[in-house]
mmCIF file of C-alpha atoms in Angstrom:
data_model
loop_
_atom_site.group_PDB
_atom_site.id
_atom_site.type_symbol
_atom_site.label_atom_id
_atom_site.label_comp_id
_atom_site.label_asym_id
_atom_site.label_seq_id
_atom_site.Cartn_x
_atom_site.Cartn_y
_atom_site.Cartn_z
ATOM 1 C CA MET A 74 0.000 0.000 0.000
ATOM 2 C CA ASN A 75 1.120 3.522 -0.774
ATOM 3 C CA TYR A 76 0.249 6.770 0.947
ATOM 4 C CA TRP A 77 -0.536 10.147 -0.563
ATOM 5 C CA LEU A 78 -1.680 13.665 0.176
ATOM 6 C CA VAL A 79 -4.194 15.542 -1.961
ATOM 7 C CA LYS A 80 -4.917 19.234 -1.547
ATOM 8 C CA SER A 81 -8.190 21.043 -1.883
ATOM 9 C CA GLU A 82 -9.437 24.460 -0.919
ATOM 10 C CA PRO A 83 -12.230 23.727 1.560
ATOM 11 C CA SER A 84 -14.386 26.479 0.075
ATOM 12 C CA VAL A 85 -14.235 24.596 -3.261
ATOM 13 C CA TYR A 86 -14.400 20.966 -2.057
ATOM 14 C CA SER A 87 -13.887 19.973 1.568
ATOM 15 C CA PHE A 88 -13.445 16.660 3.333
ATOM 16 C CA ASP A 89 -17.005 17.097 4.653
ATOM 17 C CA ASP A 90 -18.157 17.362 1.024
ATOM 18 C CA LEU A 91 -16.399 14.054 0.308
ATOM 19 C CA VAL A 92 -18.139 12.437 3.287
ATOM 20 C CA ARG A 93 -21.498 13.789 2.078
ATOM 21 C CA ASP A 94 -20.905 12.628 -1.517
ATOM 22 C CA LYS A 95 -19.461 9.224 -0.449
ATOM 23 C CA LYS A 96 -17.011 9.368 -3.385
ATOM 24 C CA THR A 97 -15.667 11.816 -5.947
ATOM 25 C CA GLY A 98 -13.508 11.991 -9.012
ATOM 26 C CA TRP A 99 -10.318 13.851 -8.099
ATOM 27 C CA ASP A 100 -9.920 15.751 -11.334
ATOM 28 C CA GLY A 101 -8.769 19.136 -12.549
ATOM 29 C CA VAL A 102 -5.127 18.547 -11.600
ATOM 30 C CA ARG A 103 -2.923 20.391 -14.093
ATOM 31 C CA ASN A 104 0.636 19.766 -12.965
ATOM 32 C CA TYR A 105 2.927 17.167 -14.537
ATOM 33 C CA ALA A 106 4.453 15.933 -11.261
ATOM 34 C CA ALA A 107 0.996 15.684 -9.672
ATOM 35 C CA ARG A 108 -0.240 13.776 -12.736
ATOM 36 C CA LEU A 109 2.575 11.237 -12.287
ATOM 37 C CA ASN A 110 1.491 10.799 -8.670
ATOM 38 C CA LEU A 111 -2.153 10.305 -9.688
ATOM 39 C CA ARG A 112 -1.058 7.658 -12.187
ATOM 40 C CA ALA A 113 0.923 5.872 -9.454
ATOM 41 C CA MET A 114 -2.073 5.607 -7.110
ATOM 42 C CA LYS A 115 -3.497 2.130 -6.704
ATOM 43 C CA LYS A 116 -6.933 1.022 -5.568
ATOM 44 C CA GLY A 117 -6.833 0.713 -1.775
ATOM 45 C CA ASP A 118 -4.066 3.295 -1.243
ATOM 46 C CA LEU A 119 -4.751 5.939 1.388
ATOM 47 C CA ALA A 120 -4.491 9.697 0.934
ATOM 48 C CA PHE A 121 -4.513 12.508 3.445
ATOM 49 C CA VAL A 122 -6.940 15.262 2.507
ATOM 50 C CA TYR A 123 -5.260 18.609 3.105
ATOM 51 C CA HIS A 124 -7.288 21.802 3.269
ATOM 52 C CA SER A 125 -5.152 24.469 1.637
ATOM 53 C CA MET A 126 -5.523 28.232 1.790
ATOM 54 C CA GLU A 127 -7.785 28.884 4.804
ATOM 55 C CA ASP A 128 -7.114 25.920 7.121
ATOM 56 C CA LYS A 129 -3.661 24.730 6.036
ATOM 57 C CA ALA A 130 -4.251 21.406 7.777
ATOM 58 C CA ILE A 131 -4.629 17.700 7.131
ATOM 59 C CA VAL A 132 -8.214 16.971 8.122
ATOM 60 C CA GLY A 133 -9.037 13.457 6.932
ATOM 61 C CA ILE A 134 -8.086 10.288 5.113
ATOM 62 C CA ALA A 135 -9.507 9.122 1.797
ATOM 63 C CA ARG A 136 -9.155 5.761 0.076
ATOM 64 C CA ILE A 137 -8.403 5.395 -3.632
ATOM 65 C CA THR A 138 -11.374 3.485 -5.072
ATOM 66 C CA LYS A 139 -10.587 3.797 -8.774
ATOM 67 C CA GLU A 140 -7.160 4.089 -10.369
ATOM 68 C CA ALA A 141 -6.167 6.734 -12.907
ATOM 69 C CA TYR A 142 -8.583 7.313 -15.780
ATOM 70 C CA PRO A 143 -8.863 10.155 -18.317
ATOM 71 C CA ASP A 144 -9.942 13.425 -16.716
ATOM 72 C CA PRO A 145 -13.482 14.089 -18.011
ATOM 73 C CA LYS A 146 -12.621 17.774 -18.515
ATOM 74 C CA ASP A 147 -9.447 17.117 -20.530
ATOM 75 C CA GLU A 148 -8.359 13.660 -21.640
ATOM 76 C CA ASN A 149 -4.679 14.709 -21.705
ATOM 77 C CA TRP A 150 -4.834 14.632 -17.907
ATOM 78 C CA VAL A 151 -5.955 12.002 -15.393
ATOM 79 C CA ALA A 152 -8.229 11.676 -12.395
ATOM 80 C CA VAL A 153 -8.713 9.090 -9.660
ATOM 81 C CA GLU A 154 -11.753 8.295 -7.575
ATOM 82 C CA LEU A 155 -11.619 8.869 -3.810
ATOM 83 C CA ALA A 156 -13.954 7.816 -1.013
ATOM 84 C CA PRO A 157 -13.771 9.010 2.585
ATOM 85 C CA ASP A 158 -12.001 6.669 4.990
ATOM 86 C CA LYS A 159 -12.090 8.680 8.213
ATOM 87 C CA LYS A 160 -11.877 12.173 9.615
ATOM 88 C CA LEU A 161 -8.846 12.810 11.807
ATOM 89 C CA LYS A 162 -9.566 13.175 15.520
ATOM 90 C CA LYS A 163 -8.201 16.693 15.191
ATOM 91 C CA PRO A 164 -6.673 18.497 12.212
ATOM 92 C CA VAL A 165 -2.891 18.526 11.909
ATOM 93 C CA THR A 166 -1.764 21.957 10.798
ATOM 94 C CA LEU A 167 1.058 22.823 8.465
ATOM 95 C CA ALA A 168 2.657 24.721 11.358
ATOM 96 C CA GLN A 169 2.634 21.531 13.492
ATOM 97 C CA ILE A 170 4.177 19.536 10.664
ATOM 98 C CA LYS A 171 6.908 22.131 10.059
ATOM 99 C CA ALA A 172 7.653 22.266 13.804
ATOM 100 C CA ASP A 173 8.174 18.491 14.033
ATOM 101 C CA LYS A 174 11.772 17.682 13.054
ATOM 102 C CA ARG A 175 10.756 14.100 12.186
ATOM 103 C CA LEU A 176 8.632 15.510 9.324
ATOM 104 C CA LYS A 177 11.216 17.952 7.926
ATOM 105 C CA ASP A 178 11.579 15.922 4.704
ATOM 106 C CA MET A 179 7.851 15.468 4.094
ATOM 107 C CA ALA A 180 6.813 16.591 0.605
ATOM 108 C CA LEU A 181 4.285 18.967 2.178
ATOM 109 C CA VAL A 182 7.255 20.871 3.646
ATOM 110 C CA LYS A 183 9.689 20.514 0.738
ATOM 111 C CA LEU A 184 7.270 20.709 -2.232
ATOM 112 C CA SER A 185 4.572 22.801 -0.648
ATOM 113 C CA ARG A 186 2.846 23.827 -3.891
ATOM 114 C CA LEU A 187 2.450 20.306 -5.314
ATOM 115 C CA SER A 188 -1.251 19.355 -5.169
ATOM 116 C CA VAL A 189 -0.818 15.556 -5.153
ATOM 117 C CA GLN A 190 2.135 14.231 -3.165
ATOM 118 C CA PRO A 191 3.560 10.946 -1.956
ATOM 119 C CA VAL A 192 3.717 10.379 1.799
ATOM 120 C CA LYS A 193 6.087 7.871 3.402
ATOM 121 C CA ARG A 194 4.538 5.269 5.739
ATOM 122 C CA GLU A 195 6.488 6.680 8.712
ATOM 123 C CA GLU A 196 5.221 10.201 7.923
ATOM 124 C CA PHE A 197 1.668 8.921 7.608
ATOM 125 C CA ASP A 198 1.904 7.235 11.016
ATOM 126 C CA MET A 199 3.442 10.349 12.628
ATOM 127 C CA VAL A 200 0.661 12.594 11.310
ATOM 128 C CA ILE A 201 -1.953 10.152 12.651
ATOM 129 C CA ALA A 202 -0.197 10.227 16.036
ATOM 130 C CA LEU A 203 -0.191 14.049 16.012
ATOM 131 C CA SER A 204 -3.926 14.053 15.294
ATOM 132 C CA GLU A 205 -4.542 11.853 18.339
ATOM 133 C CA GLU A 206 -2.474 13.894 20.826
ATOM 134 C CA LYS A 207 -4.368 15.689 23.546
#
C-alpha cells in the first residue's frame, strides 16, 4: 500500500463534502508531477486530505477506489476516484508539521505547492499520532 496527500481548498471541495458525496472523481489537476502521482495511485491506497488556503491542515483520510482514468474535462490529464475513509480526531496543521523535526523531509514541507504528493509510511503514522495527541 502507498500513501498520498491531496490538496483542496475547503471552500471549493472539503473533506465534509467528500463524506457527504461518499465518493468523488479527483480531477482538474494540471501539474505534470501531480499527474505522475495520480497515475501511481493504486486502488486501496490511502491519501490525506489537506485543506489548503484557509485551514492549512490535514483533516481526513480518503481511500483510492478507482485508479487513474482520463480526466473528463481534458483527456490529456488524469483523475482518480476517492472515497472518505475517516476524519482525523483533530486536524494537523502545516505549522505543526513544520515544527516536528521528524517531518522535515515530508513533501508537504519541501514541495509545498504540489497538489498531489507521496507520503512515506512513517510520515503517515506520525501525522496520525499528532492528530490523536491531547
